[in-house]
Amino acid sequence: MPGHHQGVAPHAFASDDALDAAALARAPVRYPRPSRLDEPLVVKPARAAEAAEALGLGTVGDLLEHLPRDTGEARTVATLVPGETATVLVEVRSITSRPVRRRGMKPLVEATVADATGVTKATFFNQPWLERKYRPGTRLMLQGSYQGRNRFRVSTHAVTSEVAAVEGAVAQYPATKGITSTEILSLVREHREALADVVEPLPARMRARERLTDRAAALTAEHFPRDAREGDGARRRLAFEELLLHQLTVLRRKARRGGGVGAEPLDEPPTLTERWLRDSLPFTLTGDQVRAMEAVGHDLQRDRPMQRLLMGEVGSGKTVVALHAMLRAVEHGRQAALMAPTETLAEQHFATLATLMPGELVATALLTGSTPAARRADILAKLASGELQLVVGTHALIEDTVEFDRLAVVVVDEQHRFGVRQRVALDAKAPAGLAPHVLHMTATPIPRTLALTAFGDLDVTALRELPAGRQPIATYVASGERERSRAYERIREELHAGRQAFVVCPLVAESEALQARAATKEYVRLARTEFRDFRVVLLHGQMRPREKHDAMASFAAGGADVLVATSVIEVGIDVANATVMLVEDADRYGISQLHQLRGRVGRGEHPSLCLLFGPKESPRLRALADHEDGFRLAEIDLELRGEGEIIGTRQHGATQFRVARLPEDAELLRAAHDHAERLLRADPELTAPEHALLAAALQAAYGAEALEPIPA
Ligand code: ADP
Ligand code: MG
């Protein structure tokens, strides 16, 4: 375009105003010296220094990365508003202490403090030593509430060297015992100049495309907000960087896994699996199962190791998908192993496999810590020779003595319960120079937005559809006396029809003992009143193992009609004849916990009922009444509570972000993901000069491992 280059004269930031030579000469020149950020942070006194260390504030750079969690109001003495909490910057004029008449209270310290606009009296409670510490002339940053009539009640305070008045918004920091937000604020303000040494890791084009400010500006806006809303653009900028670095690490890890060691391609047409699906599988697969098998089958054909996560709730039929993958190995003359975190789970899988392959389609062995020595020796010999092609087990599978002839497929159940080392040990059982195809399984549904961060390095497949024949569970929220007696009535109807019921007592977080006592009381009450015509048993965490076992066994065998329990029943009890669950004070439980609890009914041939006692307006309880799908519930849970608090997520090691918030930042996450993909396509090792600072940031955030080369 002709004339386009005429405007080469420098412009003022974000405007059309050209800058003349004089303005340019006046412009500040910055030469960031990032090494200055590595200087140790000096904090006084000793208790505050210790606390700063506990917060991870070792250097000036750490301090600048310690982001505020909120903003407060700063005022001059003249503009203090009665009843308002505010920060003021003042100088001590005089200071005295006087005894307090109330018993147990230390003398009160009163200081006359002033700024350029006025004088007020500041009171400090319970800190008599301040009288000697804050001598006249000391400059202080005080946070507290103005009581009116020239009295300022101090809650936190710090010495400062600042002189200019602070007005408007001030940052409030996450603090800890030993150091207050005000002390951190004072420190940050003292190191304000170091913000000029902050480097910009994001390539300019990416920043322009996403309309992101530079890093120094974002940190400045966070620490020195001009108003409470200004922080949002800054937060978005920092969150984007955090998510981008995370996605880069995850995608590079995935690429490294895919490169390097290859896997046996299992690409021959199906023979055994086809016969199995046609002739011996005792039911029809769900659509989700078929799709999962296709995805897995596709992975197995490649000469790169499969790394797929299969998510599906308990009972969604994951095992049949796993077996299909394992049988693909068998029909290629290879071996497969399924590893579960506990003996009980390994035994359950072993039993499920037997029902899925009636008539001993393929010989399968069970190897756990309690396998007898002779049997174990036999299994080990047959695994080493290749005679045994399928094995199910626990950690016992990864012991050094276990050798496989040609292990090609590995299934890891409840994958989050294994450490990286254990998974690596199982990988190492494949023939030298090869990695096995790995199918990870989990019963905790994770919403899609989180899957990208929790399992970004795995391909994810979900089984949402429950197998046909599964009975629905109708869930109702009940409150008030009338609904309560109606609920007991309804339970008695079920009991008279020969069914069984659970009564779950309130969660008492403070104490197991209290919870046990409450459950015992409820048990006695119900056994004497509502369910006096039935056999009622009690189950809580404080009972002896023997008693617990007896209660559970008697209920499972139909020897008891009602089980009154604390939430201990969450851990695997499987009674097909139980059709009702009543949960007291249900709103004390989280969504995923209630969903798991509810899964104890609806396991047999009868339709089931779940009665949640609690406020009808509770969004969590309403979500349970409206939805049976665990994935949908996990999404709602995420919306209601935010990322960090989803119980299952933490178990799964989903990344806890410092700045980014999910699901609100889901859009930003997707953008970061796309940028990371594009960037790695163009420069997989981040060796281009314009990516040097990004590579450094990646290493700073995730260690040298993040930069390990991706093998071809
Ligand atoms: P998960 O491992 O996901 O908890 P399982 O694979 O153990 O679930 O399956 C639970 C039960 O459902 C098993 O008894 C299994 O045989 C049965 N099952 C699995 N898929 C189907 C299906 N498509 N139709 C009917 N029953 C099924
Ligand atoms: Mg299972």
XYZ file of C-alpha atoms and ligand atoms in Angstrom:
740
model
C 0.000 0.000 0.000
C 1.621 3.286 -1.051
C 2.185 5.688 1.782
C 1.837 2.965 4.308
C 5.368 3.437 5.535
C 5.053 7.135 5.958
C 4.084 6.756 9.556
C 7.418 5.415 10.697
C 7.747 8.231 13.204
C 7.333 6.839 16.705
C 3.894 7.173 18.207
C 2.847 7.498 21.770
C 1.658 4.180 23.163
C -1.744 3.192 21.789
C -2.382 6.529 20.139
C -1.920 8.347 16.869
C 0.134 11.141 18.390
C 3.563 11.257 16.852
C 6.411 11.766 19.285
C 8.890 14.478 18.495
C 12.614 14.290 19.107
C 12.379 16.025 22.463
C 9.715 13.622 23.728
C 11.792 10.683 22.563
C 14.854 11.980 24.352
C 12.839 12.236 27.541
C 11.490 8.696 27.217
C 12.791 6.336 29.868
C 15.267 3.791 28.579
C 15.105 0.424 30.212
C 17.786 -2.191 30.237
C 16.307 -5.005 32.275
C 18.845 -6.765 34.430
C 17.108 -9.977 35.387
C 20.045 -10.981 37.586
C 18.850 -8.352 40.037
C 15.694 -10.386 40.551
C 17.831 -13.201 41.931
C 19.127 -11.078 44.772
C 18.088 -12.393 48.165
C 15.112 -10.696 49.736
C 15.951 -9.089 53.063
C 13.044 -9.254 55.512
C 12.972 -8.038 59.094
C 12.346 -8.959 61.867
C 13.350 -12.630 62.158
C 9.768 -13.922 62.527
C 8.759 -12.176 59.319
C 11.882 -13.470 57.542
C 10.957 -17.000 58.528
C 7.390 -16.520 57.391
C 8.558 -15.029 54.088
C 10.658 -18.107 53.552
C 7.662 -20.303 54.292
C 5.802 -18.409 51.558
C 8.657 -19.147 49.168
C 9.847 -15.540 49.044
C 13.596 -16.091 48.864
C 14.499 -13.488 46.255
C 13.290 -10.147 45.013
C 11.926 -11.971 41.977
C 9.907 -14.310 44.217
C 8.426 -11.280 45.930
C 7.300 -9.799 42.626
C 5.754 -13.125 41.661
C 3.808 -13.201 44.922
C 0.584 -11.858 43.495
C -2.085 -10.067 45.478
C -5.313 -11.894 46.068
C -7.423 -8.782 46.343
C -7.356 -5.029 46.518
C -8.059 -2.784 49.447
C -8.592 0.919 49.843
C -5.789 3.349 50.652
C -6.646 6.761 52.050
C -5.071 9.868 53.408
C -5.877 10.707 56.998
C -8.225 13.463 55.862
C -10.268 11.162 53.635
C -10.704 8.286 56.104
C -14.308 7.132 56.239
C -15.767 5.973 59.554
C -16.414 2.226 59.623
C -14.263 1.544 56.570
C -11.189 -0.656 56.508
C -8.317 1.158 54.821
C -4.581 1.490 54.524
C -2.844 4.736 55.471
C 0.739 5.861 55.191
C 1.755 7.941 58.202
C 4.562 9.134 60.399
C 4.606 8.598 64.145
C 4.488 11.874 66.108
C 4.287 10.476 69.616
C 3.567 7.119 71.179
C 2.528 5.933 74.648
C 1.018 2.905 76.265
C -1.611 2.561 78.938
C -2.995 -0.432 80.843
C -6.283 -1.953 79.815
C -8.726 -2.736 82.562
C -10.004 -5.961 81.025
C -8.257 -9.053 82.418
C -5.765 -10.884 80.217
C -5.300 -7.910 77.882
C -1.846 -6.467 77.432
C -1.362 -2.695 77.641
C -2.773 -0.690 74.768
C -0.367 1.296 72.596
C -1.591 4.618 71.301
C 0.294 6.611 68.717
C -0.423 10.016 67.321
C 0.261 9.641 63.622
C 0.017 12.055 60.741
C 0.363 12.512 57.028
C 0.299 15.715 55.027
C -3.489 15.913 55.300
C -4.131 15.392 58.985
C -3.512 13.786 62.330
C -5.199 10.801 63.960
C -4.763 8.505 66.920
C -3.802 4.928 66.077
C -4.401 2.165 68.606
C -2.513 -1.126 68.658
C -3.860 -3.960 70.770
C -1.848 -6.606 72.588
C 1.568 -5.494 71.312
C 3.109 -3.424 74.138
C 6.581 -3.669 72.602
C 5.529 -1.378 69.773
C 5.879 1.581 72.110
C 9.641 1.190 71.981
C 9.825 -0.032 68.404
C 7.848 2.691 66.659
C 9.677 5.792 67.881
C 8.536 9.237 66.737
C 9.658 9.829 63.160
C 9.042 6.217 62.095
C 7.065 5.933 58.875
C 4.345 3.303 59.031
C 1.912 1.652 56.724
C -1.183 0.858 58.751
C -4.175 -1.195 57.845
C -7.187 -1.024 60.056
C -10.558 0.551 60.489
C -11.319 4.151 61.135
C -13.636 4.451 64.087
C -14.478 8.101 63.507
C -13.633 10.847 65.952
C -9.964 10.649 65.108
C -9.445 7.050 66.142
C -7.871 4.467 63.890
C -7.885 0.912 65.120
C -4.844 -0.875 63.659
C -5.063 -4.490 62.587
C -1.782 -4.858 60.643
C 1.205 -2.595 60.295
C 4.660 -2.353 58.772
C 7.559 0.040 58.735
C 8.003 1.687 55.375
C 10.438 4.025 53.725
C 7.807 5.450 51.409
C 7.079 9.124 51.713
C 4.510 9.943 49.043
C 0.887 9.470 50.026
C -0.809 6.329 48.769
C -4.376 6.720 47.634
C -6.886 4.588 45.787
C -6.529 0.848 45.467
C -3.753 -1.060 47.203
C -2.863 -4.696 46.815
C -3.686 -7.219 49.514
C -1.460 -10.235 49.659
C -1.781 -13.824 50.742
C 0.026 -13.780 54.081
C 0.805 -16.318 56.741
C 1.570 -16.526 60.436
C 4.547 -14.263 61.058
C 4.052 -11.850 58.186
C 1.027 -9.723 57.342
C -0.312 -8.538 54.028
C 0.637 -5.007 55.021
C 4.235 -6.045 55.641
C 4.341 -7.701 52.234
C 2.782 -4.623 50.672
C 5.492 -2.479 52.199
C 8.199 -4.856 50.915
C 6.780 -4.879 47.399
C 6.614 -1.119 47.338
C 10.200 -0.951 48.454
C 11.260 -3.174 45.562
C 9.102 -1.480 43.007
C 12.056 -0.592 40.799
C 12.935 -4.218 40.301
C 9.790 -4.511 38.142
C 11.892 -2.908 35.402
C 14.112 -5.997 35.442
C 11.305 -8.394 34.636
C 11.817 -10.045 31.248
C 9.156 -10.802 28.660
C 9.061 -14.477 27.701
C 6.138 -14.319 25.272
C 6.952 -13.759 21.600
C 5.719 -10.333 20.501
C 3.482 -11.744 17.782
C 1.686 -14.006 20.183
C 1.120 -11.121 22.567
C -0.190 -8.940 19.794
C -2.517 -11.649 18.594
C -3.974 -12.282 22.042
C -3.886 -8.587 22.976
C -1.777 -9.193 26.045
C 0.278 -6.578 27.845
C 3.919 -7.232 28.572
C 4.900 -9.084 31.689
C 6.375 -6.124 33.557
C 3.260 -4.056 32.922
C 1.033 -6.897 34.067
C 2.976 -7.357 37.297
C 2.980 -3.617 37.862
C -0.787 -3.476 37.447
C -1.192 -6.388 39.852
C 0.950 -4.862 42.570
C 0.029 -1.236 41.987
C -3.575 -1.302 40.831
C -4.963 2.069 39.899
C -8.432 0.794 40.622
C -9.912 -2.494 41.670
C -10.852 -3.493 38.105
C -7.561 -2.783 36.424
C -6.154 -6.078 37.608
C -8.222 -8.114 35.182
C -6.187 -7.532 32.029
C -3.064 -8.150 34.058
C -4.422 -11.350 35.498
C -5.427 -12.531 32.055
C -1.925 -11.846 30.764
C -0.275 -13.799 33.579
C -2.820 -16.605 33.383
C -2.221 -16.975 29.673
C 1.505 -17.326 30.199
C 0.973 -19.858 32.963
C -1.351 -21.940 30.788
C 0.935 -21.639 27.771
C 3.961 -22.902 29.708
C 1.872 -25.722 31.072
C 0.593 -26.737 27.663
C 4.092 -26.534 26.188
C 5.389 -28.892 28.862
C 2.534 -31.290 28.481
C 2.690 -31.350 24.680
C 6.460 -31.781 24.712
C 6.166 -34.611 27.207
C 3.618 -36.250 24.963
C 5.863 -35.785 21.920
C 8.832 -37.249 23.788
C 6.801 -40.258 24.729
C 5.593 -40.696 21.183
C 9.087 -40.301 19.802
C 12.012 -42.307 21.008
C 11.112 -45.830 21.923
C 8.680 -47.466 19.549
C 6.028 -50.071 20.188
C 4.949 -53.266 18.443
C 2.312 -52.350 15.892
C -0.669 -54.644 16.413
C -2.089 -54.234 12.949
C -3.161 -57.658 11.743
C -6.841 -58.266 11.068
C -8.835 -59.491 14.075
C -9.290 -63.233 14.498
C -9.626 -64.127 18.149
C -11.228 -60.783 19.048
C -13.733 -61.121 16.244
C -14.752 -64.587 17.409
C -14.914 -63.384 20.985
C -17.161 -60.432 20.188
C -19.395 -62.554 17.984
C -19.639 -65.792 19.941
C -18.746 -65.469 23.578
C -19.317 -61.933 24.841
C -22.427 -62.320 27.026
C -24.016 -58.949 26.130
C -24.261 -56.258 23.468
C -21.696 -53.495 23.654
C -22.822 -49.926 24.216
C -22.077 -47.355 21.529
C -19.451 -45.771 23.756
C -17.744 -49.115 24.264
C -17.636 -49.721 20.508
C -16.157 -46.264 19.929
C -13.600 -46.761 22.694
C -12.530 -50.102 21.218
C -12.120 -48.469 17.828
C -9.990 -45.666 19.227
C -7.830 -48.103 21.150
C -7.570 -50.455 18.187
C -6.394 -47.556 16.076
C -3.699 -46.634 18.627
C -2.495 -50.231 18.784
C -1.887 -50.358 15.045
C 0.758 -47.711 15.245
C 4.429 -48.278 15.943
C 4.231 -45.638 18.672
C 3.134 -46.631 22.161
C -0.508 -45.938 22.949
C -1.046 -43.581 25.913
C -4.785 -43.435 26.270
C -6.956 -42.711 29.260
C -10.283 -44.465 29.505
C -12.648 -42.617 31.832
C -15.864 -44.187 32.963
C -17.759 -44.500 36.176
C -17.889 -47.694 38.162
C -20.067 -50.084 36.205
C -19.673 -48.277 32.893
C -17.947 -51.330 31.433
C -14.300 -50.327 31.152
C -13.033 -53.847 31.664
C -14.500 -55.136 28.436
C -12.703 -52.382 26.509
C -9.492 -53.266 28.313
C -9.950 -56.937 27.549
C -10.409 -56.159 23.886
C -7.040 -54.376 23.863
C -5.420 -57.270 25.687
C -6.871 -59.840 23.317
C -5.494 -57.855 20.385
C -2.057 -58.494 21.886
C -2.847 -62.182 22.327
C -3.969 -62.639 18.731
C -0.638 -61.174 17.645
C 1.180 -63.757 19.726
C 2.034 -61.143 22.348
C 1.281 -60.791 26.046
C -0.844 -58.354 28.034
C -1.058 -57.364 31.692
C -3.669 -55.570 33.768
C -2.459 -53.876 36.945
C -4.802 -52.747 39.721
C -3.919 -50.829 42.890
C -5.339 -53.316 45.411
C -5.753 -57.059 45.725
C -9.511 -56.721 45.941
C -9.631 -54.773 42.690
C -7.279 -57.231 40.997
C -9.492 -60.120 42.121
C -12.590 -58.290 40.880
C -11.003 -57.751 37.478
C -9.913 -61.346 37.330
C -13.484 -62.462 38.045
C -14.945 -59.995 35.514
C -12.551 -61.261 32.841
C -13.747 -64.800 33.500
C -17.372 -63.790 32.939
C -16.439 -61.809 29.840
C -14.650 -64.832 28.349
C -16.836 -67.791 29.144
C -15.220 -71.134 28.464
C -11.615 -70.128 29.078
C -11.060 -68.396 25.783
C -7.538 -67.508 26.824
C -5.782 -68.748 29.950
C -5.440 -65.924 32.481
C -3.521 -65.836 35.765
C -3.886 -63.732 38.900
C -0.680 -62.536 40.521
C -0.812 -60.633 43.817
C 1.118 -60.455 47.063
C -0.866 -63.373 48.433
C -0.389 -65.744 45.527
C 1.134 -68.924 47.052
C 4.823 -69.435 46.296
C 4.404 -72.521 44.139
C 1.650 -70.954 42.073
C 3.691 -67.791 41.738
C 6.755 -69.693 40.518
C 4.601 -71.415 37.922
C 3.139 -68.112 36.709
C 6.554 -66.461 36.498
C 7.941 -69.350 34.477
C 5.037 -69.235 32.051
C 5.200 -65.463 31.654
C 8.913 -65.681 30.892
C 8.408 -68.416 28.332
C 5.425 -66.707 26.736
C 3.154 -69.664 27.437
C 0.912 -67.489 29.592
C -0.460 -64.564 27.610
C -2.771 -62.745 30.010
C -2.072 -61.755 33.584
C -3.981 -59.642 36.109
C -2.308 -58.424 39.259
C -1.197 -55.786 41.685
C 2.207 -54.176 42.251
C 3.403 -57.781 42.376
C 3.556 -57.523 38.567
C 6.340 -54.979 38.576
C 8.730 -56.811 40.870
C 12.132 -57.479 39.354
C 11.602 -61.224 39.271
C 8.670 -60.883 36.890
C 9.769 -61.232 33.288
C 7.653 -61.296 30.179
C 8.497 -62.889 26.895
C 6.724 -60.345 24.666
C 4.649 -57.889 26.645
C 2.838 -55.571 24.228
C -0.241 -54.196 26.030
C -0.528 -52.877 29.571
C -3.717 -51.758 31.298
C -3.388 -49.671 34.453
C -6.578 -49.372 36.499
C -7.114 -46.352 38.753
C -3.997 -44.935 37.206
C -3.712 -42.022 39.654
C -3.023 -44.458 42.448
C 0.266 -45.494 40.896
C 3.394 -43.406 40.980
C 5.370 -42.544 37.890
C 8.109 -44.971 38.982
C 5.676 -47.859 39.139
C 4.312 -47.116 35.705
C 7.846 -46.851 34.327
C 8.736 -50.206 35.921
C 5.838 -51.826 34.109
C 6.877 -50.187 30.834
C 10.324 -51.694 31.292
C 8.836 -55.197 31.140
C 8.426 -54.887 27.375
C 11.156 -56.384 25.161
C 14.358 -54.331 25.078
C 14.056 -51.276 22.847
C 10.262 -51.337 22.835
C 7.575 -49.770 24.988
C 4.200 -51.387 25.629
C 0.936 -49.800 24.543
C -0.659 -48.436 27.703
C -4.343 -48.009 28.482
C -4.940 -46.059 31.689
C -8.313 -46.336 33.367
C -10.063 -44.145 35.890
C -13.513 -44.155 37.453
C -13.430 -40.468 38.382
C -15.172 -38.414 35.734
C -13.251 -35.278 34.859
C -14.922 -32.473 32.927
C -13.572 -31.745 29.496
C -12.095 -28.370 30.429
C -9.964 -30.041 33.046
C -8.933 -33.017 30.970
C -6.730 -30.713 28.910
C -4.758 -29.729 31.981
C -4.963 -32.910 34.009
C -4.220 -35.326 31.218
C -2.927 -33.131 28.436
C -0.296 -35.742 27.654
C -2.818 -38.572 27.302
C -5.467 -39.161 24.674
C -8.790 -39.331 26.451
C -11.818 -41.531 25.794
C -14.916 -41.474 27.973
C -17.634 -44.062 28.556
C -20.624 -41.961 29.484
C -23.376 -44.315 28.507
C -24.194 -46.939 31.113
C -24.782 -50.520 29.935
C -28.383 -51.416 29.146
C -30.387 -53.019 31.896
C -28.932 -50.667 34.499
C -31.781 -49.477 36.716
C -32.348 -45.748 37.077
C -32.043 -44.097 40.458
C -34.742 -41.518 41.128
C -33.348 -38.807 43.381
C -35.421 -36.387 45.458
C -34.527 -33.562 47.772
C -36.655 -33.707 50.904
C -37.072 -31.259 53.751
C -39.519 -30.657 56.566
C -41.312 -33.054 58.891
C -44.023 -34.111 56.472
C -41.586 -35.116 53.794
C -39.480 -36.861 56.388
C -42.293 -39.092 57.575
C -43.311 -39.704 53.979
C -39.704 -40.748 53.256
C -39.698 -43.298 56.092
C -43.040 -44.553 54.851
C -41.603 -45.022 51.386
C -38.559 -46.842 52.771
C -40.827 -49.193 54.737
C -42.673 -49.995 51.509
C -39.403 -51.077 49.958
C -38.447 -53.101 53.012
C -41.827 -54.847 53.023
C -41.232 -55.735 49.388
C -38.051 -57.481 50.483
C -35.590 -54.748 49.526
C -32.904 -53.159 51.719
C -32.023 -49.560 52.616
C -29.086 -47.367 53.555
C -29.370 -44.458 55.948
C -26.340 -42.181 55.723
C -25.686 -39.903 58.683
C -24.368 -36.346 58.487
C -20.759 -35.659 57.787
C -19.057 -34.251 60.879
C -15.758 -32.969 59.604
C -14.311 -32.018 62.969
C -14.244 -35.426 64.531
C -14.689 -39.066 63.681
C -15.768 -39.701 67.245
C -18.565 -37.131 67.045
C -19.681 -38.589 63.766
C -19.711 -42.090 65.214
C -21.738 -40.895 68.197
C -24.289 -39.169 65.972
C -24.642 -42.292 63.837
C -25.065 -44.480 66.916
C -27.790 -42.211 68.237
C -29.618 -42.242 64.928
C -29.270 -46.008 64.753
C -30.846 -46.411 68.190
C -33.636 -43.980 67.322
C -34.511 -45.633 64.008
C -34.324 -49.150 65.442
C -36.830 -48.129 68.138
C -39.150 -46.033 66.035
C -39.385 -45.856 62.256
C -37.852 -49.256 61.557
C -38.745 -51.151 64.715
C -40.258 -53.970 62.669
C -37.017 -54.494 60.766
C -33.484 -55.602 61.401
C -31.208 -52.539 61.612
C -27.392 -52.582 61.763
C -24.837 -49.856 62.373
C -21.591 -49.099 60.569
C -19.088 -46.350 61.393
C -15.367 -45.729 61.221
C -14.739 -46.107 64.943
C -15.953 -49.696 65.110
C -13.441 -52.507 65.329
C -12.568 -54.090 61.977
C -14.274 -57.287 63.062
C -17.519 -55.485 63.962
C -17.428 -53.532 60.730
C -16.932 -56.683 58.757
C -19.833 -58.400 60.555
C -22.203 -55.487 59.979
C -21.291 -55.266 56.312
C -21.471 -59.039 55.812
C -24.839 -59.315 57.497
C -26.276 -56.533 55.349
C -24.753 -57.988 52.183
C -26.196 -61.421 52.949
C -29.674 -59.998 53.567
C -29.466 -60.633 57.300
C -30.199 -56.971 57.959
C -32.759 -54.713 56.279
C -31.377 -51.286 57.082
C -27.787 -50.195 57.317
C -27.303 -46.971 59.283
C -23.868 -45.684 58.420
C -21.479 -42.793 58.208
C -19.942 -42.106 54.810
C -17.668 -45.161 55.246
C -20.001 -47.054 52.938
C -18.577 -45.034 50.096
C -15.794 -47.563 49.906
C -17.055 -50.470 47.879
C -20.094 -52.195 49.230
C -22.067 -53.977 46.585
C -25.561 -55.112 47.537
C -27.805 -55.604 44.526
C -30.907 -55.870 46.726
C -30.448 -52.413 48.266
C -32.826 -50.000 46.554
C -33.129 -46.969 48.823
C -30.647 -44.547 50.205
C -31.499 -41.762 52.589
C -28.807 -39.140 53.211
C -29.151 -36.864 56.236
C -27.885 -33.273 55.980
C -26.944 -34.044 52.412
C -25.757 -30.521 51.718
C -22.760 -31.175 53.940
C -21.441 -33.541 51.307
C -19.880 -32.549 48.027
C -21.452 -33.383 44.678
C -19.013 -36.111 43.769
C -19.266 -37.683 47.200
C -23.060 -37.785 47.014
C -22.865 -39.209 43.540
C -20.545 -41.955 44.754
C -22.759 -42.655 47.751
C -25.796 -42.878 45.539
C -23.982 -45.413 43.383
C -24.445 -47.926 46.226
C -28.045 -48.382 45.105
C -29.368 -49.175 41.646
C -26.970 -52.062 41.270
C -29.507 -54.802 40.845
C -32.644 -55.520 38.852
C -34.898 -53.108 40.804
C -35.429 -49.416 40.210
C -33.946 -47.431 43.060
C -34.504 -44.332 45.072
C -32.221 -41.766 46.671
C -33.632 -39.337 49.222
C -31.461 -36.346 50.027
C -32.468 -34.478 53.170
C -31.502 -30.852 52.884
C -32.540 -27.429 51.643
C -34.523 -27.578 48.410
C -32.781 -24.490 47.060
C -29.301 -26.014 47.336
C -27.868 -25.993 43.799
C -25.751 -29.034 44.559
C -28.664 -31.127 45.744
C -30.728 -29.974 42.793
C -27.942 -31.016 40.446
C -28.042 -34.526 41.899
C -31.801 -34.690 41.606
C -31.612 -33.596 37.964
C -28.641 -35.593 36.705
C -27.407 -39.145 36.898
C -24.448 -38.695 34.565
C -21.246 -38.378 36.557
C -19.553 -36.315 33.843
C -22.345 -33.781 33.797
C -22.233 -33.627 37.588
C -18.478 -33.124 37.546
C -18.969 -30.203 35.177
C -21.602 -28.660 37.419
C -19.379 -29.225 40.418
C -16.590 -27.413 38.628
C -18.883 -24.508 37.768
C -20.120 -24.250 41.328
C -16.843 -24.619 43.098
C -13.926 -23.931 40.821
C -11.111 -26.176 39.850
C -9.069 -26.802 42.951
C -11.830 -28.167 45.062
C -13.102 -31.019 42.997
C -12.198 -33.979 45.089
C -11.262 -36.274 42.278
C -9.231 -33.638 40.512
C -6.749 -33.267 43.256
C -6.248 -37.004 43.368
C -5.608 -36.912 39.688
C -2.858 -34.388 40.010
C -4.611 -31.856 37.820
C -2.350 -28.848 37.882
C -3.118 -26.242 40.479
C -2.589 -22.919 38.803
C -1.381 -19.830 40.569
C -3.142 -17.300 38.403
C -5.385 -19.159 35.991
C -8.842 -20.143 37.206
C -10.852 -22.902 35.662
C -13.442 -23.174 34.308
C -13.613 -19.371 33.879
C -10.367 -19.384 31.935
C -11.384 -22.271 29.692
C -11.255 -20.001 26.619
C -7.795 -18.807 27.551
C -6.712 -22.402 28.089
C -7.887 -23.350 24.643
C -6.052 -20.367 23.155
C -2.891 -21.280 25.063
C -3.241 -24.866 23.906
C -3.545 -23.814 20.271
C -0.599 -21.434 20.498
C 1.502 -24.128 22.144
C 0.673 -26.590 19.380
C 1.449 -24.092 16.638
C 4.640 -22.981 18.268
C 5.930 -26.521 18.743
C 5.085 -27.414 15.177
C 7.308 -24.574 13.976
C 10.041 -24.864 16.598
C 9.723 -28.098 18.596
C 12.900 -27.569 20.616
C 12.331 -23.843 21.142
C 15.748 -23.093 19.702
C 14.742 -20.078 17.581
C 16.185 -16.852 19.034
C 12.723 -15.368 19.517
C 11.856 -18.344 21.728
C 14.946 -18.225 23.919
C 13.237 -16.364 26.744
C 10.232 -18.623 26.528
C 12.508 -21.663 26.838
C 14.113 -20.088 29.884
C 10.701 -19.460 31.456
C 9.721 -23.044 30.747
C 12.801 -24.311 32.487
C 12.241 -21.979 35.425
C 8.682 -23.237 35.819
C 9.094 -26.948 35.103
C 12.793 -27.718 35.485
C 15.387 -28.899 33.007
C 13.228 -31.914 32.152
C 10.901 -29.606 30.220
C 13.671 -28.859 27.728
C 14.894 -32.393 27.200
C 15.001 -33.003 23.473
C 12.212 -34.816 21.700
C 13.704 -37.907 20.042
C 13.006 -38.257 16.334
P -16.097 -50.810 35.290
O -14.773 -51.504 35.251
O -16.187 -49.676 34.337
O -16.525 -50.461 36.656
P -16.998 -53.320 34.410
O -16.248 -53.418 33.163
O -16.477 -54.073 35.579
O -17.199 -51.814 34.785
O -18.505 -53.713 34.119
C -19.458 -53.766 35.142
C -20.412 -54.894 34.870
O -21.194 -54.598 33.742
C -19.688 -56.199 34.567
O -20.348 -57.224 35.207
C -19.790 -56.311 33.073
O -19.820 -57.656 32.680
C -21.101 -55.627 32.771
N -21.148 -55.010 31.470
C -20.145 -54.315 30.862
N -20.552 -53.859 29.661
C -21.842 -54.263 29.500
C -22.818 -54.100 28.460
N -22.530 -53.429 27.337
N -24.019 -54.644 28.643
C -24.306 -55.310 29.777
N -23.446 -55.516 30.783
C -22.221 -54.989 30.655
Mg -14.090 -52.301 37.066
